[in-house]
XYZ file of C-alpha atoms in Angstrom:
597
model
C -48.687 22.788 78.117
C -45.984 20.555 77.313
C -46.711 16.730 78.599
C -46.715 13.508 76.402
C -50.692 13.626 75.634
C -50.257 17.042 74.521
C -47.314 15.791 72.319
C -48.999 12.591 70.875
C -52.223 14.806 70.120
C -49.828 17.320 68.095
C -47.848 14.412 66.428
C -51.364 13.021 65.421
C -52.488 16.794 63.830
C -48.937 16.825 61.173
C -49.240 14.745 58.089
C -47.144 11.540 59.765
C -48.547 7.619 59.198
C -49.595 5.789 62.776
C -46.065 3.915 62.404
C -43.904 7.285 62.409
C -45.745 8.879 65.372
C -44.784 5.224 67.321
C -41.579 5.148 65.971
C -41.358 8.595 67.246
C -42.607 7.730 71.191
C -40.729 4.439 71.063
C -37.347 6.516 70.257
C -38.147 8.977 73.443
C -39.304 6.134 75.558
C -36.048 4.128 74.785
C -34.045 7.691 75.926
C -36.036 7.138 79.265
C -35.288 3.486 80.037
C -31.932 3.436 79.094
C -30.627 7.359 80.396
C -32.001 7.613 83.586
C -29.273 9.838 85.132
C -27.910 11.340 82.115
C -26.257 14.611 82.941
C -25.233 13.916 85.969
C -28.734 14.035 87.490
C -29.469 11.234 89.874
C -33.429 10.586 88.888
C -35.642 9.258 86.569
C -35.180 11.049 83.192
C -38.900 12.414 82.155
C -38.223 13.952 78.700
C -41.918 14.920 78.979
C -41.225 17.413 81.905
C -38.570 19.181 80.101
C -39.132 22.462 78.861
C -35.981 24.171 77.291
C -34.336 23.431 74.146
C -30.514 23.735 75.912
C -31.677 20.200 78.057
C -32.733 18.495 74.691
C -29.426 19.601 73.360
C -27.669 18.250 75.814
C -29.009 14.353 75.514
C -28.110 14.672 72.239
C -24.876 15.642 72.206
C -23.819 13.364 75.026
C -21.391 10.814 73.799
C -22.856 7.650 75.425
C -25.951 8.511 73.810
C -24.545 9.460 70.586
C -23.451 6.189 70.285
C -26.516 4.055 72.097
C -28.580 5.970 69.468
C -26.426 4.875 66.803
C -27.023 1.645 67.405
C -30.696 1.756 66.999
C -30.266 3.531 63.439
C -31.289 7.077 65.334
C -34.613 6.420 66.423
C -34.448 7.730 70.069
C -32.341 11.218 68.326
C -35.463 11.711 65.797
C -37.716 11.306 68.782
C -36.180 14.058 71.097
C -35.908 16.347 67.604
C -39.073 15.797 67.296
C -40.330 16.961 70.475
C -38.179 19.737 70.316
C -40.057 20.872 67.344
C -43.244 20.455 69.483
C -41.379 22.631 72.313
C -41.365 25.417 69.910
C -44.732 25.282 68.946
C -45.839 25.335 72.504
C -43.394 27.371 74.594
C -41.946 29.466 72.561
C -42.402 29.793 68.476
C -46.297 29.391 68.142
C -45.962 28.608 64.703
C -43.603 30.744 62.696
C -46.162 33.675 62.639
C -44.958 34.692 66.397
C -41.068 34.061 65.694
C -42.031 37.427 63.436
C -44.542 39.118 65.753
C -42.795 38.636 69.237
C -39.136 39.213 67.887
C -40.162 42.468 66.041
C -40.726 44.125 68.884
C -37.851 44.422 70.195
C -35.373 43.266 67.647
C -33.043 46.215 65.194
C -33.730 45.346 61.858
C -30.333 44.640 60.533
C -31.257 42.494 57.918
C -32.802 43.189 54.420
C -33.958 40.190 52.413
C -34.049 40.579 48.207
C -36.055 39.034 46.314
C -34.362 38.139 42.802
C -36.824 35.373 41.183
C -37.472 37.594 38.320
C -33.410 38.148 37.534
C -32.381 35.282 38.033
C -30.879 32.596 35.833
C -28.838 29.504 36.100
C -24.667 29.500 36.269
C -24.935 33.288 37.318
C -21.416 34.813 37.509
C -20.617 36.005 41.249
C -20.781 39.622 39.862
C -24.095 38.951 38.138
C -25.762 37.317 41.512
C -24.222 40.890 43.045
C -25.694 42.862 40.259
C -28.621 41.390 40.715
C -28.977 41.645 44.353
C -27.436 45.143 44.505
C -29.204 47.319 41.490
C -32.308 49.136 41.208
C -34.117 48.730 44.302
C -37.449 50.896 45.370
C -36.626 51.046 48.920
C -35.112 52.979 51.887
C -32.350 51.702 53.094
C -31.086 54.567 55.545
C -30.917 54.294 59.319
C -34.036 55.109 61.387
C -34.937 54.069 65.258
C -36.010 50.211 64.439
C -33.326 50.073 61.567
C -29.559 49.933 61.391
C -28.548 47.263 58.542
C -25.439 44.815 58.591
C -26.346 42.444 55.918
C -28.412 42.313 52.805
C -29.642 38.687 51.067
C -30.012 37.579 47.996
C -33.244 35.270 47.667
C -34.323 32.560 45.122
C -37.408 30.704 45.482
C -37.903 32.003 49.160
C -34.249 30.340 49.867
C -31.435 32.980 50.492
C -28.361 31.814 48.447
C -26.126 34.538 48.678
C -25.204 37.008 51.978
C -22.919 40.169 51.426
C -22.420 43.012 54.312
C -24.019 45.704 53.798
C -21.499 48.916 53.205
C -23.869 51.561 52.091
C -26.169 52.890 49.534
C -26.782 55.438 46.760
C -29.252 56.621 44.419
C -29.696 55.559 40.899
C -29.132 58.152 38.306
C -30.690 59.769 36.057
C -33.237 59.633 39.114
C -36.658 58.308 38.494
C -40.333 58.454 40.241
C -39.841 56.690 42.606
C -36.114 56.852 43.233
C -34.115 53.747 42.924
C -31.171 52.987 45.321
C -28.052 50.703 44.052
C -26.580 49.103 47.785
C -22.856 48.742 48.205
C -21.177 45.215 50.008
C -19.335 42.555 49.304
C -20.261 38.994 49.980
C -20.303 38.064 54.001
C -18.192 36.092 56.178
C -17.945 32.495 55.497
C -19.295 32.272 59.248
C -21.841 34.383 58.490
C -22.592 32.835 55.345
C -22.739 29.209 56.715
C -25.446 30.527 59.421
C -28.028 31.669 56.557
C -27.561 30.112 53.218
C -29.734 27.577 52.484
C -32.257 29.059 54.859
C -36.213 28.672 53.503
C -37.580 31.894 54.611
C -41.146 31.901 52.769
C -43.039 31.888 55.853
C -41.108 35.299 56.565
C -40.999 37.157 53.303
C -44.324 35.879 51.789
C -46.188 37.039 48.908
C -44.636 38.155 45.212
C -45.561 41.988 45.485
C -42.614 44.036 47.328
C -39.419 41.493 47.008
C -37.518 43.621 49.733
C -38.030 42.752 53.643
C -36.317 43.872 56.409
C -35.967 41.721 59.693
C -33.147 40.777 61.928
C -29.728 38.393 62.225
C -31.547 37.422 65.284
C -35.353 36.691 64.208
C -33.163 34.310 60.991
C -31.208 32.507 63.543
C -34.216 31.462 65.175
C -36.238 30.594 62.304
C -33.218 28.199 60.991
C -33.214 26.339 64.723
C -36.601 26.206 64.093
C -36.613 24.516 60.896
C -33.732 22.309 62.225
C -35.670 21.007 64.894
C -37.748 19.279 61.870
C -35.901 17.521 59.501
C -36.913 13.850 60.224
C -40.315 13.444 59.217
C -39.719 11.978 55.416
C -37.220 9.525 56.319
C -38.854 8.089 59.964
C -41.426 5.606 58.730
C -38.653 3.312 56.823
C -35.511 4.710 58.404
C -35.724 1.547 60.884
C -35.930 -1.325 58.055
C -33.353 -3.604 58.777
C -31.202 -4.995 55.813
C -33.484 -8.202 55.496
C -36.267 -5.540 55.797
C -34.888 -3.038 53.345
C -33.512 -5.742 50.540
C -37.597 -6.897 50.573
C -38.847 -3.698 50.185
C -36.799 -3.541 47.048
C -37.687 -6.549 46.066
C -41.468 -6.199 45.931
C -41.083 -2.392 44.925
C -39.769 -3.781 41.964
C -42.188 -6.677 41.360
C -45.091 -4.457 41.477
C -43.781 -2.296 38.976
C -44.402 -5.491 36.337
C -40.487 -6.186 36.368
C -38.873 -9.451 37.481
C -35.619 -9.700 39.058
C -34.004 -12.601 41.308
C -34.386 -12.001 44.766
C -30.153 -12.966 45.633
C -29.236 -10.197 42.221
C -30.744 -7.829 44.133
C -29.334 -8.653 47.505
C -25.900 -8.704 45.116
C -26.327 -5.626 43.897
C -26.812 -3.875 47.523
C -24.257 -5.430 48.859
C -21.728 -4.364 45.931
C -22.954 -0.425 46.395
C -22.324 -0.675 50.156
C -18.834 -2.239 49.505
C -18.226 0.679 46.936
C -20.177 3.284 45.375
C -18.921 1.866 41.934
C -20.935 -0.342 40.004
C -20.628 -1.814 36.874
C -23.491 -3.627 35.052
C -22.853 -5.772 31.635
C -25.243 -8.466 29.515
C -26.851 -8.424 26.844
C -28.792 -6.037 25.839
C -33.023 -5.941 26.508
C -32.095 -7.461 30.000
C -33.104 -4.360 32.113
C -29.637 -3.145 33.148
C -30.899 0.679 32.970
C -33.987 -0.487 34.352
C -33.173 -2.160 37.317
C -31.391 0.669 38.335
C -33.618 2.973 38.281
C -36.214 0.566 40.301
C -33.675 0.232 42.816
C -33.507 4.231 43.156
C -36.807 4.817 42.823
C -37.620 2.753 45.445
C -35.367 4.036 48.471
C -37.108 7.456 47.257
C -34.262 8.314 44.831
C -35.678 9.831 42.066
C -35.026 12.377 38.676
C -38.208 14.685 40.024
C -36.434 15.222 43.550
C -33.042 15.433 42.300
C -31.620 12.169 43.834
C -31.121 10.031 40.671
C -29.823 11.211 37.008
C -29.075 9.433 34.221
C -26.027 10.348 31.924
C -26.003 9.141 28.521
C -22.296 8.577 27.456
C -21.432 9.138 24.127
C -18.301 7.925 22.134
C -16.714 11.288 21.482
C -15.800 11.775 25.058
C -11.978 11.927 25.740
C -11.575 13.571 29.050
C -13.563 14.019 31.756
C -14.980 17.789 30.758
C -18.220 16.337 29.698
C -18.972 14.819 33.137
C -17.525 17.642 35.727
C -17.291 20.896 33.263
C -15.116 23.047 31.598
C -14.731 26.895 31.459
C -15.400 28.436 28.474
C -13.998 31.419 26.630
C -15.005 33.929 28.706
C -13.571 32.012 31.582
C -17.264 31.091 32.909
C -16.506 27.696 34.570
C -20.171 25.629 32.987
C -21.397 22.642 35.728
C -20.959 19.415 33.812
C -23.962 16.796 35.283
C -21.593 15.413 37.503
C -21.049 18.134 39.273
C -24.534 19.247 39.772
C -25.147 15.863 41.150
C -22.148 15.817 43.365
C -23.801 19.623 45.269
C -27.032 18.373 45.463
C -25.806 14.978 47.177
C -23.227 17.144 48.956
C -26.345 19.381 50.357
C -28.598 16.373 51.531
C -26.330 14.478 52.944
C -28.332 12.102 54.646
C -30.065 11.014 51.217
C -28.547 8.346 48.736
C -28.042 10.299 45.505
C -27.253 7.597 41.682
C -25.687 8.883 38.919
C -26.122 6.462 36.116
C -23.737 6.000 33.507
C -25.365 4.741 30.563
C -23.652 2.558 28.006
C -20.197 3.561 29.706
C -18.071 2.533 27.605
C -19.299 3.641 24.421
C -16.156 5.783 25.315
C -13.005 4.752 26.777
C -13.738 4.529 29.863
C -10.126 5.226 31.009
C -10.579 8.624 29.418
C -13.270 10.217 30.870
C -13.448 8.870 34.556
C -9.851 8.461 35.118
C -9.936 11.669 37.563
C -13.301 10.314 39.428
C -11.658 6.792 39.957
C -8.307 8.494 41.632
C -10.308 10.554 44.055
C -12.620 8.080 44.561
C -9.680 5.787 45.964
C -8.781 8.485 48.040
C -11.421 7.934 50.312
C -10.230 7.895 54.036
C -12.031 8.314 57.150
C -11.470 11.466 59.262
C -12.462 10.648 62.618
C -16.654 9.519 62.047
C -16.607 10.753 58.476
C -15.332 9.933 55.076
C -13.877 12.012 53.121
C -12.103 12.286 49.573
C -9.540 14.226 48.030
C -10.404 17.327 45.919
C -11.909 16.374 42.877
C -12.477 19.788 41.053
C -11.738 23.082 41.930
C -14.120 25.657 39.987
C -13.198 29.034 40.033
C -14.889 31.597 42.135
C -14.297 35.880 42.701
C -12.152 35.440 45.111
C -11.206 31.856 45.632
C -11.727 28.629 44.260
C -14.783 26.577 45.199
C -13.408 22.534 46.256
C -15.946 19.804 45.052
C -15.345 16.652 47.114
C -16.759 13.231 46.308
C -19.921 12.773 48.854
C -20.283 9.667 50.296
C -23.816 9.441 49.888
C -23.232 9.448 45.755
C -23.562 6.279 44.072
C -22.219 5.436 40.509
C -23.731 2.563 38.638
C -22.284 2.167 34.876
C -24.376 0.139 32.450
C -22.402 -1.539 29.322
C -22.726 -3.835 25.932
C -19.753 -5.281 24.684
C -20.022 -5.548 20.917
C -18.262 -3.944 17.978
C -19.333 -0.379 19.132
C -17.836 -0.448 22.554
C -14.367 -0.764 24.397
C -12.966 -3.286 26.735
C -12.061 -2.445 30.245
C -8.691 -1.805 31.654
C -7.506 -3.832 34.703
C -7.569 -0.027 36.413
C -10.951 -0.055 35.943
C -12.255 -4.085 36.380
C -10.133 -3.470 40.250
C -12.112 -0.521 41.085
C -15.809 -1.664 40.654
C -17.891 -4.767 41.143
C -18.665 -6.246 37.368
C -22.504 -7.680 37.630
C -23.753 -9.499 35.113
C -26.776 -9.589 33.766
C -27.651 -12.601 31.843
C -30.417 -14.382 32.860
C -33.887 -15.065 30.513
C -36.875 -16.535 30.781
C -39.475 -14.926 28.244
C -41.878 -17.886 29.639
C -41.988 -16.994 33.521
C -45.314 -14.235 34.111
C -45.437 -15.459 37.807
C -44.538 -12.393 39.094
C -47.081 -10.558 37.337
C -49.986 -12.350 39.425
C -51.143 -11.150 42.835
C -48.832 -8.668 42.893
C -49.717 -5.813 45.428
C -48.728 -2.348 44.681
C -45.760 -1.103 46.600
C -44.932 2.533 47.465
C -41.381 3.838 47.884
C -39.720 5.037 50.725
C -37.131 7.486 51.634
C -34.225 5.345 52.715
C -31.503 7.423 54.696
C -27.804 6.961 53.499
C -27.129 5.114 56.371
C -28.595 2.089 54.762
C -26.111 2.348 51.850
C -22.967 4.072 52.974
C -19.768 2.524 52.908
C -18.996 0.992 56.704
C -15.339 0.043 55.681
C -12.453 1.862 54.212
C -9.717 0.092 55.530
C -8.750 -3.421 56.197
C -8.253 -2.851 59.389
C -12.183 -1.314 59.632
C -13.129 -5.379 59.706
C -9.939 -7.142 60.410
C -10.107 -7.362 64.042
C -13.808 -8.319 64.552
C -13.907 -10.434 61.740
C -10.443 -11.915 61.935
C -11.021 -15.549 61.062
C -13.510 -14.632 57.699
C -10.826 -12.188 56.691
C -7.851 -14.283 57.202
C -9.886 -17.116 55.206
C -10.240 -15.144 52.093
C -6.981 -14.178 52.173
C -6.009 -17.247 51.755
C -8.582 -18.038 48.910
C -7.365 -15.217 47.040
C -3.740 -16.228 47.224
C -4.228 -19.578 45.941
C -5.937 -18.370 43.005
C -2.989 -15.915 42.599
C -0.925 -18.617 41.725
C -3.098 -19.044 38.451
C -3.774 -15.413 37.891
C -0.074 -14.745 37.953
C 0.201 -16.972 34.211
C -1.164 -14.288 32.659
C 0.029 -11.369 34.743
C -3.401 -10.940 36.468
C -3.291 -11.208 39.992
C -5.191 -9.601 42.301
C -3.647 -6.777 44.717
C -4.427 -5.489 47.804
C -7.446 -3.023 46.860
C -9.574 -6.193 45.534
C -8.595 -8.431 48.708
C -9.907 -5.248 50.745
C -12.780 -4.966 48.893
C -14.117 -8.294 48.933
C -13.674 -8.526 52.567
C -15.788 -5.824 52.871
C -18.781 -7.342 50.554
C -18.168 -10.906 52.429
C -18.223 -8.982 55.798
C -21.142 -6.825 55.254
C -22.781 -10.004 53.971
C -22.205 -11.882 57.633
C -23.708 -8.880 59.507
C -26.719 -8.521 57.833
C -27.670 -12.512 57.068
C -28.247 -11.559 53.367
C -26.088 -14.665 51.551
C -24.377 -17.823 52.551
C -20.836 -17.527 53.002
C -20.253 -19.633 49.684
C -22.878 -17.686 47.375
C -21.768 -14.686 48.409
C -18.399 -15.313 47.836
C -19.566 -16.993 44.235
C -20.913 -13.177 43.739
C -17.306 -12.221 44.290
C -15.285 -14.225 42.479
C -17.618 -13.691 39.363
C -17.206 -9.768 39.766
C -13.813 -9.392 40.944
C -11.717 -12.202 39.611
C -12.756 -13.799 36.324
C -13.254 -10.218 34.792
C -9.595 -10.135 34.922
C -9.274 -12.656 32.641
C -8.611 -13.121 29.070
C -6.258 -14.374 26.330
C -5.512 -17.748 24.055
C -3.772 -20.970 25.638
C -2.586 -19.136 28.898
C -6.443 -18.193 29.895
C -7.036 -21.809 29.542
C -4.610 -22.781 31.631
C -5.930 -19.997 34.190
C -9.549 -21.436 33.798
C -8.498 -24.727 34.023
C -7.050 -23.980 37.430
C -9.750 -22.015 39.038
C -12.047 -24.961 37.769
C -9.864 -27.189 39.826
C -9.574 -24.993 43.131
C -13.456 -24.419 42.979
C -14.236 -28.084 42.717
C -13.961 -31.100 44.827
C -14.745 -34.833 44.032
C -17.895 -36.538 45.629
C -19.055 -39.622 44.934
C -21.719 -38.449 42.420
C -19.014 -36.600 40.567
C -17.450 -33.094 40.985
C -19.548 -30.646 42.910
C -18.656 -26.858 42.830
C -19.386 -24.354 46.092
C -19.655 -21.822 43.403
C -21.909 -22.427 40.605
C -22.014 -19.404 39.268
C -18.384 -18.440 38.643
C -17.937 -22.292 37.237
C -20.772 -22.145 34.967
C -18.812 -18.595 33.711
C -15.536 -20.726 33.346
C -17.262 -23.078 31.553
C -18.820 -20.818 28.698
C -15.342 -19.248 29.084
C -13.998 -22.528 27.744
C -16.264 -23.328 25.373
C -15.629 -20.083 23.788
C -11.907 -20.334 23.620
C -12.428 -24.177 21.981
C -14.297 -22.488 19.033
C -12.468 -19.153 18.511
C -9.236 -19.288 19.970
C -10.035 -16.768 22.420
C -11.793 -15.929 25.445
C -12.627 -13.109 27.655
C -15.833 -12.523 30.314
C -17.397 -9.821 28.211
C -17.752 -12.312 25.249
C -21.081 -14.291 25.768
């Protein structure tokens, strides 16, 4: 029977910690308190008296719920999933043993699932995947009173990946003992397609003997609602971390794997990701610029083993971008680059962060290669809740052409030297990313190292990352006073940019309103060091040249200063301390840039 001790005892038999089942009951008891009458229904809501999924359904999808729950980053919407899950088990699924059992008995098998394990291989043509699917089956597949098939499946690791309608059969000749049977289709709706691909059937088809099973459109259906009822459970016991919350976990995740970072570079770095999914990270090299991206990763649960993290090496013979997204080669075979493998598997868990890291970036020009990544990656626009890019690649498919679209839960994070071997960045590329640098040493500091606790990772969801603001306009009017007041910051320094043609435009202004605003909302920095972070990332990487950088130095020095009585005192450290070495460096060579340290 279906009651809240019933569901708390059930919650406390699946593999969930004692903070995840609360989380879970909080989230439902929330739905209570705040939705009394939701539905129209003039009473008390008791979630634990409701029986059918259809009333679950319909909480969620009401809009003033939608966005209540939104607000309390989707606790009270994993809570009623959850219990729908529990409905399943109780009133109507048993387990997924009697989906199969009570469905079979009345159900037409119109479905046959194929097992192709054995056959398969990666970057499989379409034609292969059919030739595998279709050939050389032991089997009958002719009509009999329980059996009248519409669609036949191609299976992989107890996932189906490929549906095609089911047009006949014949018999493989020369004919053998026993017969073989070839099947005749061609690949499914994309409606019908979109309803089963992707679906994990191995509690259905289990076992590696016979790879054919028959069952039905209907008993599949099911099962997927089933397993969608369920999808929550990795990401609930951390998926309420606030930002202070979340930038700590980090923090210590990182500490207790014997590596010491500043506590503000990582609350930097966060807030650069969130203000775009383009990172760039310089110094010199042993500082742990590979490293401490693959800490951060690893600790929001982003990792090579599950498929959320990769790292590219670049090398300096790459002079387009084939070697990232893929090329076809002579046979016309279109071959995934590790780009584009990264960008489907984001694209299919959408609610995970996925990194990409770029390794020594610009061992090649970067200009070259990710030219067609940084256009569509400006292209970024929001479609009513979602964002959404332009079409990055279009790989070629047997009857169309398959459209790969930058996720927004991908992450880019480009590591560099600067030193004989590498190239300097265009402006095109300095506007589009946040420049962090990573400079800091102190070979004599092994505080972190004591009574340090071990800290696991957590899966983070995307929401903790993704991009809030596209537009200007996304902050403008709640934040119109911060947004107005770095506008005029900006133009100011303009004025001394402009000497050496270097001003910034509107996609930089836009863009550090968005760090600075994201910053206010979650407490992270003060106003002045996080705009410090800014101006070292987003202005003085602009700059380089002879007499005329000095001039531009010498003027930012000025605005960023003001005279006290103990001498001139600087709201940015950081960025003055840069335009000092900046200096010093043009005195002695006659040049200067940021990258030279």
């Amino acid at each position: 029977m279906a009651n809240k001790e019933s569901f708390e005892k059930w919650l406390n038999e699946q593999p969930l910690s004692e903070t995840t089942i609360k989380n879970y009951l909080r989230g439902i008891r929330y739905v209570e308190d705040k939705f009394s009458n939701i539905g129209g229904e003039e009473n008390i809501l008791n979630v634990y008296g409701i029986t059918e999924f259809s009333k679950i359904n319909e909480i969620l999808n009401n809009p003033e719920f939608i966005a209540y729950d939104n607000l309390g980053n989707r606790m009270s919407s994993s809570g009623l999933k959850k219990y729908k899950e529990f409905l399943g088990t109780v009133n109507k699924y048993e387990g997924d043993e009697d989906i199969l059992k009570k469905s079979s008995m009345i159900q037409i098998e119109d479905v046959v699932l194929i097992k192709i394990n054995k056959s398969y291989k990666e970057n499989m043509t379409p034609e292969e995947l059919y030739h595998a699917t279709s050939f050389s089956w032991v089997a009958s597949f002719g009509k009999t009173a329980t059996r009248n098939l519409k669609y036949y499946c191609a299976v992989y690791q107890n996932e189906i990946i490929e549906v095609y309608d089911f047009l006949g059969f014949e018999e493989e000749l020369p004919r053998r003992e026993p017969a073989r049977y070839i099947l005749q289709g061609k690949v499914a709706s994309d409606e019908i397609k979109s309803k089963l691909i992707g679906l994990d059937i191995g509690d259905l088809h289990k076992g590696s003997g016979n790879p054919i099973k028959y069952t039905s459109l209907k008993i599949l259906l099911e099962l997927k609602e089933y397993r969608g009822a369920s999808r929550e459970d990795e990401e609930m016991s951390t998926v309420f971390l606030n930002d202070i919350q979340l930038i700590n976990h980090i923090y210590f995740f990182i500490i207790s794997k014997g590596f010491s970072y500043s506590l503000e570079n990582i609350k930097n770095l966060y807030l650069s990701l969130r203000s775009k999914p383009f990172v760039i990270i310089s110094g010199i090299s042993g500082t742990g610029k590979t490293k401490i991206v693959r800490l951060f990763a690893e600790s929001i649960g982003a990792t090579e083993d599950n498929g959320q993290f990769k790292l590219i090496p670049v090398r300096p013979d790459w002079s387009d971008s084939s070697e990232l997204l893929g090329y076809a080669d002579l046979t016309g075979k279109f071959i995934k680059g590790p780009l584009t493998e990264m960008i489907e598997r984001a694209a299919a868990q959408p609610e995970r962060p996925h990194f990409v890291l770029l390794d020594e970036m610009n061992l090649a020009r970067v200009e070259y290669y990710f030219s067609d990544i940084l256009s569509v990656m400006e292209s970024r626009n929001r479609q009513e809740d979602q964002i959404v890019s332009s079409v990055l690649l279009e790989i070629p498919k047997e009857q169309e052409k398959q459209k790969i679209y930058l996720p927004n839960n991908l992450y880019i994070i480009g590591t560099v030297n600067m030193d004989e071997t590498t190239y300097p960045f265009s402006k095109k590329v300095l506007d589009r990313a946040n420049t962090i640098e990573f400079n800091e040493i102190d070979l004599n500091n092994f505080s972190f190292l004591e009574n340090s606790e071990q800290v696991e990772s957590s899966a983070i969801a995307n929401e903790h990352l993704e991009a809030s603001f596209i537009q200007i306009s996304d902050v403008y009017f709640e934040h119109k006073d911060l947004v107005e007041k770095i506008s005029t910051q900006l133009s100011s320094i303009n004025q001394y940019l402009s000497l050496i043609k270097a001003e910034v435009g509107y996609r930089v202004r836009d863009e550090i309103c968005f760090y600075m605003v994201h910053n206010a909302v979650a407490g992270l920095l003060s106003e002045d060091e996080a705009m410090d972070f800014c101006y070292m990332q987003k202005i003085l990487p602009r700059i380089s040249g002879g007499q005329a950088a000095r001039d531009v130095l010498m003027g930012l020095r000025e605005v960023w200063t003001e005279q006290w009585e103990d001498g001139l005192v600087s709201k940015y450290p950081k960025s003055i301390a840069k335009v000092d070495e900046m200096l010093g460096r043009l005195k002695v060579d006659g040049f200067t840039s940021f990258w030279i340290s």
